């Protein structure tokens, strides 16, 4: 009897084990099939990526061997000129082309930009524009503007650091509050109407009701700084990177930063948004900061062929991210804050939504 019971138990165990074994046997091929599918998908993705990279590598360079002009709308020696000359050799190597920097001052950069618009749209003529000057001129419908802001072919933004109101160390102005309270007329230096050194102070003066004026005729920021240090003009509103060396040397000092947040290089300098602004002033200040975000941007002819524009955008994306250009710019105190051409188009869309009160102030800068 005992033997019979043991036999039945062993038989039941054997039957149960067979069911488990069948389930395991069934799941193993399924798992193996899933793994094979995943591996196949991974291999397909890798092959597609490799093919895409190969296509990009084999894509013809439409600018190879060409002579490319990189134009700045001010004279030599200032920040725009320095940026262009830092970029030029890296762009030449990236495109396997010759790149020369041209200085074409006049009308706040409009002379240079209108010249570019008259050139063939083949990608061999580029301009490093002053975003606030050129952008403001388009928004204000300034005389001599032959383009719509959204029509330009945006290649890349190089930098868009904050702007700063600076004064000579011996000017007698110790703070921006001194400028607000003064009974004397504070003089800004500028190359002329349409230049950022004219447009931005104009908006600031109108927005805050400052007792100030603008003296024109200077060739660029380097020229203004020289006269400011000598005491022949009180101040300048300019990119902060153009002033840091002079701040460090003690020749000039910052009064106000046109930004939402303070800058680590001048942490004791208040920002525009820290001032006691009313609601309308806040709206105008925000619009001004949006315009300043266009910064130092490279543009090409509106009718540049798509393949050429993509080649230019790709080249700038590569060099602006390269350690070599970053090191070269740091050595000359010219920081980089790049945006792609597509991202710049987004900035332009924001600028085009500026309120009418801001546009009216812009018009006075031209």
Short mmCIF file of C-alpha atoms in Angstrom, two decimals:
data_model
loop_
_atom_site.label_atom_id
_atom_site.label_comp_id
_atom_site.label_asym_id
_atom_site.label_seq_id
_atom_site.Cartn_x
_atom_site.Cartn_y
_atom_site.Cartn_z
CA UNK A 1 0.00 0.00 0.00
CA UNK A 2 2.77 2.38 0.93
CA UNK A 3 4.58 1.57 -2.27
CA UNK A 4 1.45 2.38 -4.27
CA UNK A 5 1.06 5.77 -2.57
CA UNK A 6 4.70 6.63 -3.20
CA UNK A 7 4.28 5.72 -6.83
CA UNK A 8 1.26 7.96 -7.20
CA UNK A 9 3.10 10.88 -5.56
CA UNK A 10 6.05 10.49 -7.88
CA UNK A 11 3.72 10.35 -10.88
CA UNK A 12 1.93 13.55 -9.80
CA UNK A 13 5.25 15.34 -9.31
CA UNK A 14 6.41 14.23 -12.71
CA UNK A 15 3.24 15.51 -14.34
CA UNK A 16 3.49 18.89 -12.55
CA UNK A 17 7.12 19.31 -13.46
CA UNK A 18 6.29 18.65 -17.07
CA UNK A 19 3.85 21.59 -17.12
CA UNK A 20 6.45 23.96 -15.70
CA UNK A 21 9.02 22.71 -18.13
CA UNK A 22 6.62 23.27 -21.01
CA UNK A 23 5.98 26.88 -19.86
CA UNK A 24 9.68 27.54 -19.53
CA UNK A 25 10.33 25.98 -22.90
CA UNK A 26 7.62 28.16 -24.40
CA UNK A 27 8.92 31.40 -22.78
CA UNK A 28 12.54 30.85 -23.72
CA UNK A 29 11.95 31.05 -27.49
CA UNK A 30 9.68 34.08 -26.95
CA UNK A 31 12.36 35.89 -24.91
CA UNK A 32 14.98 34.98 -27.47
CA UNK A 33 12.79 36.31 -30.27
CA UNK A 34 12.20 39.60 -28.40
CA UNK A 35 15.93 39.96 -27.80
CA UNK A 36 16.65 39.32 -31.45
CA UNK A 37 14.08 41.96 -32.45
CA UNK A 38 15.64 44.52 -30.08
CA UNK A 39 19.11 43.77 -31.40
CA UNK A 40 17.87 44.08 -34.96
CA UNK A 41 16.22 47.43 -34.16
CA UNK A 42 19.41 48.70 -32.50
CA UNK A 43 21.48 47.61 -35.48
CA UNK A 44 19.02 49.32 -37.83
CA UNK A 45 19.21 52.57 -35.83
CA UNK A 46 23.00 52.41 -35.82
CA UNK A 47 23.05 51.78 -39.56
CA UNK A 48 20.68 54.71 -40.17
CA UNK A 49 22.82 57.03 -38.03
CA UNK A 50 25.98 55.87 -39.80
CA UNK A 51 24.32 56.38 -43.17
CA UNK A 52 23.16 59.88 -42.17
CA UNK A 53 26.65 60.82 -40.97
CA UNK A 54 28.11 59.42 -44.19
CA UNK A 55 25.64 61.42 -46.26
CA UNK A 56 26.59 64.57 -44.36
CA UNK A 57 30.27 63.86 -44.80
CA UNK A 58 29.80 63.22 -48.52
CA UNK A 59 27.50 66.24 -49.03
CA UNK A 60 29.20 68.76 -51.30
CA UNK A 61 30.45 71.94 -49.67
CA UNK A 62 28.93 74.73 -51.80
CA UNK A 63 31.39 77.30 -50.40
CA UNK A 64 34.61 75.35 -50.77
CA UNK A 65 37.33 77.52 -52.31
CA UNK A 66 35.17 80.67 -52.28
CA UNK A 67 36.18 84.13 -51.06
CA UNK A 68 33.80 85.06 -48.24
CA UNK A 69 33.43 88.59 -46.87
CA UNK A 70 32.49 88.93 -43.21
CA UNK A 71 31.35 92.53 -42.86
CA UNK A 72 31.01 94.68 -39.75
CA UNK A 73 29.18 97.98 -39.84
CA UNK A 74 31.68 99.95 -37.74
CA UNK A 75 35.33 100.91 -37.96
CA UNK A 76 38.22 98.75 -36.74
CA UNK A 77 39.11 98.32 -33.09
CA UNK A 78 35.71 97.85 -31.47
CA UNK A 79 33.97 94.74 -30.22
CA UNK A 80 32.27 93.79 -33.49
CA UNK A 81 35.53 94.10 -35.39
CA UNK A 82 37.34 91.95 -32.82
CA UNK A 83 34.69 89.24 -32.88
CA UNK A 84 34.79 89.11 -36.69
CA UNK A 85 38.57 88.80 -36.74
CA UNK A 86 38.52 86.07 -34.09
CA UNK A 87 35.92 84.10 -36.06
CA UNK A 88 37.34 84.54 -39.59
CA UNK A 89 40.23 82.01 -39.52
CA UNK A 90 38.08 79.33 -37.90
CA UNK A 91 35.31 79.85 -40.44
CA UNK A 92 37.84 79.69 -43.28
CA UNK A 93 39.18 76.37 -42.05
CA UNK A 94 35.72 74.92 -41.46
CA UNK A 95 34.47 75.83 -44.95
CA UNK A 96 37.81 75.33 -46.72
CA UNK A 97 37.42 78.87 -48.03
CA UNK A 98 39.09 82.27 -47.76
CA UNK A 99 37.42 84.65 -45.30
CA UNK A 100 38.20 88.36 -45.09
CA UNK A 101 36.84 90.94 -42.64
CA UNK A 102 35.54 94.20 -44.08
CA UNK A 103 34.75 97.36 -42.11
CA UNK A 104 31.94 99.39 -43.70
CA UNK A 105 30.79 102.01 -41.18
CA UNK A 106 27.80 104.25 -41.68
CA UNK A 107 24.21 104.78 -40.54
CA UNK A 108 24.53 102.38 -37.63
CA UNK A 109 25.32 99.44 -39.90
CA UNK A 110 22.62 100.12 -42.50
CA UNK A 111 25.18 101.07 -45.15
CA UNK A 112 26.87 97.70 -44.73
CA UNK A 113 23.63 95.72 -44.58
CA UNK A 114 22.11 97.42 -47.61
CA UNK A 115 25.34 96.64 -49.43
CA UNK A 116 24.96 92.98 -48.51
CA UNK A 117 21.38 93.01 -49.80
CA UNK A 118 22.65 94.34 -53.13
CA UNK A 119 25.25 91.56 -53.40
CA UNK A 120 24.55 88.21 -55.09
CA UNK A 121 22.67 85.84 -52.74
CA UNK A 122 25.32 83.15 -52.92
CA UNK A 123 26.44 83.03 -49.29
CA UNK A 124 29.79 84.71 -49.90
CA UNK A 125 28.71 87.94 -48.22
CA UNK A 126 27.91 87.77 -44.51
CA UNK A 127 27.47 90.45 -41.87
CA UNK A 128 27.92 90.43 -38.12
CA UNK A 129 25.08 92.78 -37.27
CA UNK A 130 24.36 94.76 -34.16
CA UNK A 131 21.01 93.19 -33.33
CA UNK A 132 19.53 96.11 -31.43
CA UNK A 133 20.67 98.66 -34.01
CA UNK A 134 19.60 96.75 -37.10
CA UNK A 135 16.56 95.19 -35.44
CA UNK A 136 15.47 98.52 -34.05
CA UNK A 137 15.83 100.21 -37.43
CA UNK A 138 13.51 97.66 -39.01
CA UNK A 139 10.94 97.95 -36.22
CA UNK A 140 11.03 101.73 -36.38
CA UNK A 141 10.79 101.86 -40.17
CA UNK A 142 13.91 104.01 -40.25
CA UNK A 143 14.97 105.83 -43.40
CA UNK A 144 17.27 103.69 -45.49
CA UNK A 145 15.88 100.36 -44.29
CA UNK A 146 15.43 98.11 -47.32
CA UNK A 147 14.40 94.92 -45.55
CA UNK A 148 11.96 93.36 -43.11
CA UNK A 149 13.52 91.92 -39.97
CA UNK A 150 11.95 88.51 -40.50
CA UNK A 151 13.26 88.33 -44.08
CA UNK A 152 16.97 88.16 -43.27
CA UNK A 153 18.68 84.77 -43.39
CA UNK A 154 19.91 84.17 -39.85
CA UNK A 155 23.08 82.08 -39.67
CA UNK A 156 23.94 82.16 -35.95
CA UNK A 157 24.17 84.39 -32.93
CA UNK A 158 27.66 84.82 -31.57
CA UNK A 159 26.99 86.66 -28.34
CA UNK A 160 24.24 88.58 -26.59
CA UNK A 161 25.62 89.68 -23.27
CA UNK A 162 24.06 92.45 -21.24
CA UNK A 163 24.57 96.12 -22.05
CA UNK A 164 26.01 98.51 -19.50
CA UNK A 165 25.95 102.26 -18.94
CA UNK A 166 29.56 103.19 -18.22
CA UNK A 167 31.29 106.45 -17.38
CA UNK A 168 34.83 107.69 -17.04
CA UNK A 169 36.43 107.21 -13.64
CA UNK A 170 36.88 110.98 -13.26
CA UNK A 171 33.40 111.97 -14.49
CA UNK A 172 32.04 112.62 -11.00
CA UNK A 173 29.19 110.13 -11.41
CA UNK A 174 29.45 107.41 -8.77
CA UNK A 175 26.12 105.68 -9.36
CA UNK A 176 23.18 105.63 -11.75
CA UNK A 177 21.19 107.48 -9.12
CA UNK A 178 23.66 110.36 -9.55
CA UNK A 179 22.75 110.41 -13.24
CA UNK A 180 19.04 110.45 -12.41
CA UNK A 181 19.42 113.26 -9.87
CA UNK A 182 21.90 115.49 -11.71
CA UNK A 183 20.97 118.99 -12.83
CA UNK A 184 23.71 118.83 -15.46
CA UNK A 185 23.14 117.19 -18.82
CA UNK A 186 24.77 113.78 -19.03
CA UNK A 187 26.32 113.15 -22.46
CA UNK A 188 26.35 109.75 -24.17
CA UNK A 189 28.83 109.15 -27.00
CA UNK A 190 27.67 107.52 -30.24
CA UNK A 191 28.65 107.03 -33.86
CA UNK A 192 25.27 108.40 -34.92
CA UNK A 193 21.52 107.77 -35.32
CA UNK A 194 20.75 104.13 -35.97
CA UNK A 195 23.77 102.83 -34.07
CA UNK A 196 23.11 100.83 -30.92
CA UNK A 197 25.07 103.47 -28.98
CA UNK A 198 22.39 105.93 -30.12
CA UNK A 199 19.20 103.84 -30.19
CA UNK A 200 19.58 102.28 -26.75
CA UNK A 201 20.38 105.53 -24.89
CA UNK A 202 17.46 107.17 -26.70
CA UNK A 203 15.02 104.56 -25.39
CA UNK A 204 16.57 104.69 -21.91
CA UNK A 205 16.40 108.49 -21.79
CA UNK A 206 12.77 108.54 -22.93
CA UNK A 207 11.70 105.69 -20.66
CA UNK A 208 13.30 107.13 -17.50
CA UNK A 209 13.05 110.84 -18.30
CA UNK A 210 16.80 111.36 -17.96
CA UNK A 211 18.45 114.75 -18.34
CA UNK A 212 20.82 113.52 -21.02
CA UNK A 213 21.94 114.10 -24.59
CA UNK A 214 23.82 112.14 -27.24
CA UNK A 215 26.99 113.40 -28.93
CA UNK A 216 27.60 111.78 -32.33
CA UNK A 217 30.48 111.45 -34.77
CA UNK A 218 32.59 108.78 -33.08
CA UNK A 219 33.91 105.87 -35.15
CA UNK A 220 32.95 103.17 -32.67
CA UNK A 221 33.08 102.11 -29.03
CA UNK A 222 36.88 102.25 -28.88
CA UNK A 223 36.79 105.88 -30.02
CA UNK A 224 34.02 106.77 -27.56
CA UNK A 225 35.93 105.14 -24.71
CA UNK A 226 39.05 107.16 -25.47
CA UNK A 227 37.12 110.44 -25.34
CA UNK A 228 35.19 109.29 -22.27
CA UNK A 229 38.38 108.50 -20.36
CA UNK A 230 39.71 111.92 -21.37
CA UNK A 231 36.57 113.54 -19.95
CA UNK A 232 35.23 114.84 -23.27
CA UNK A 233 32.03 112.78 -23.08
CA UNK A 234 30.32 111.47 -19.95
CA UNK A 235 29.28 107.97 -20.87
CA UNK A 236 28.49 105.14 -23.21
CA UNK A 237 25.84 102.42 -23.36
CA UNK A 238 27.62 99.38 -24.76
CA UNK A 239 28.11 95.61 -24.52
CA UNK A 240 29.57 94.68 -21.17
CA UNK A 241 32.35 92.65 -22.79
CA UNK A 242 33.64 95.83 -24.42
CA UNK A 243 34.09 97.46 -21.02
CA UNK A 244 35.40 94.74 -18.70
CA UNK A 245 39.07 95.46 -19.39
CA UNK A 246 38.48 99.18 -18.73
CA UNK A 247 36.58 98.38 -15.55
CA UNK A 248 39.48 96.21 -14.41
CA UNK A 249 42.02 98.93 -15.18
CA UNK A 250 39.96 101.56 -13.35
CA UNK A 251 39.66 103.82 -16.41
CA UNK A 252 35.87 103.50 -16.49
CA UNK A 253 33.17 102.37 -14.09
CA UNK A 254 29.71 100.79 -14.51
CA UNK A 255 26.54 102.63 -13.51
CA UNK A 256 23.67 100.43 -14.73
CA UNK A 257 23.33 96.98 -16.28
CA UNK A 258 20.58 96.50 -18.86
CA UNK A 259 19.58 93.02 -17.77
CA UNK A 260 17.17 91.17 -15.52
CA UNK A 261 19.90 89.77 -13.27
CA UNK A 262 23.21 91.12 -12.02
CA UNK A 263 26.47 90.07 -13.64
CA UNK A 264 29.18 88.24 -11.73
CA UNK A 265 31.84 90.50 -13.25
CA UNK A 266 30.22 93.64 -11.80
CA UNK A 267 28.08 92.27 -8.93
CA UNK A 268 27.57 95.66 -7.25
CA UNK A 269 26.03 97.26 -10.34
CA UNK A 270 22.21 97.42 -10.28
CA UNK A 271 20.10 96.23 -13.20
CA UNK A 272 17.48 98.07 -15.20
CA UNK A 273 14.76 95.88 -13.72
CA UNK A 274 15.85 96.80 -10.17
CA UNK A 275 14.94 100.45 -10.72
CA UNK A 276 11.66 101.80 -9.38
CA UNK A 277 9.71 101.37 -12.62
CA UNK A 278 6.00 101.90 -13.10
CA UNK A 279 3.90 99.42 -15.10
CA UNK A 280 4.41 101.13 -18.46
CA UNK A 281 8.15 101.45 -17.88
CA UNK A 282 8.37 97.75 -17.04
CA UNK A 283 6.68 96.82 -20.33
CA UNK A 284 9.07 99.04 -22.29
CA UNK A 285 12.08 97.76 -20.36
CA UNK A 286 11.11 94.15 -21.12
CA UNK A 287 10.76 94.97 -24.83
CA UNK A 288 14.19 96.59 -24.82
CA UNK A 289 15.77 93.54 -23.20
CA UNK A 290 14.12 91.30 -25.82
CA UNK A 291 15.66 93.41 -28.58
CA UNK A 292 19.06 93.23 -26.91
CA UNK A 293 18.78 89.44 -26.92
CA UNK A 294 19.35 89.51 -30.68
CA UNK A 295 22.90 90.50 -29.85
CA UNK A 296 25.79 90.03 -32.25
CA UNK A 297 24.24 87.94 -34.99
CA UNK A 298 25.53 86.76 -38.37
CA UNK A 299 23.13 87.21 -41.29
CA UNK A 300 23.17 86.42 -44.98
CA UNK A 301 21.13 87.56 -47.97
CA UNK A 302 17.40 86.70 -47.66
CA UNK A 303 17.53 84.75 -50.94
CA UNK A 304 20.52 82.59 -49.99
CA UNK A 305 19.95 79.05 -51.37
CA UNK A 306 18.85 76.56 -48.74
CA UNK A 307 21.86 74.28 -49.14
CA UNK A 308 24.25 77.21 -48.80
CA UNK A 309 22.45 78.57 -45.73
CA UNK A 310 22.53 75.13 -44.12
CA UNK A 311 26.25 74.87 -44.86
CA UNK A 312 26.84 78.25 -43.22
CA UNK A 313 24.68 77.38 -40.22
CA UNK A 314 26.46 74.07 -39.77
CA UNK A 315 29.87 75.71 -40.04
CA UNK A 316 29.04 78.34 -37.42
CA UNK A 317 27.47 75.77 -35.11
CA UNK A 318 30.69 73.76 -35.29
CA UNK A 319 33.18 76.57 -34.81
CA UNK A 320 31.23 78.30 -32.02
CA UNK A 321 31.29 75.03 -30.09
CA UNK A 322 34.94 74.31 -30.83
CA UNK A 323 37.56 74.55 -28.05
CA UNK A 324 39.85 76.50 -30.38
CA UNK A 325 37.45 79.39 -30.95
CA UNK A 326 36.34 79.38 -27.33
CA UNK A 327 39.94 79.70 -26.19
CA UNK A 328 40.70 82.44 -28.72
CA UNK A 329 37.65 84.45 -27.66
CA UNK A 330 38.46 84.08 -23.97
CA UNK A 331 42.01 85.32 -24.55
CA UNK A 332 40.58 88.57 -25.93
CA UNK A 333 37.80 88.87 -23.34
CA UNK A 334 35.16 88.23 -25.99
CA UNK A 335 32.78 85.63 -24.54
CA UNK A 336 30.53 83.46 -26.66
CA UNK A 337 26.81 82.95 -26.15
CA UNK A 338 25.76 81.20 -29.36
CA UNK A 339 22.34 80.42 -30.76
CA UNK A 340 21.59 78.48 -33.91
CA UNK A 341 20.02 80.24 -36.87
CA UNK A 342 16.68 78.61 -36.10
CA UNK A 343 16.86 79.80 -32.48
CA UNK A 344 17.60 83.34 -33.64
CA UNK A 345 14.44 83.21 -35.73
CA UNK A 346 12.56 82.55 -32.49
CA UNK A 347 14.12 85.64 -30.90
CA UNK A 348 13.05 87.69 -33.91
CA UNK A 349 9.46 86.47 -33.52
CA UNK A 350 9.46 87.73 -29.91
CA UNK A 351 10.86 91.11 -30.95
CA UNK A 352 8.14 91.57 -33.55
CA UNK A 353 5.54 91.52 -30.74
CA UNK A 354 6.95 94.71 -29.15
CA UNK A 355 4.34 97.20 -27.81
CA UNK A 356 3.61 100.42 -29.75
CA UNK A 357 4.99 102.64 -26.96
CA UNK A 358 8.37 100.99 -27.39
CA UNK A 359 8.25 101.40 -31.16
CA UNK A 360 7.59 105.12 -30.77
CA UNK A 361 10.70 105.49 -28.64
CA UNK A 362 12.73 103.48 -31.14
CA UNK A 363 11.71 105.83 -33.94
CA UNK A 364 13.47 108.68 -32.15
CA UNK A 365 16.75 106.77 -32.41
CA UNK A 366 16.90 107.07 -36.19
#
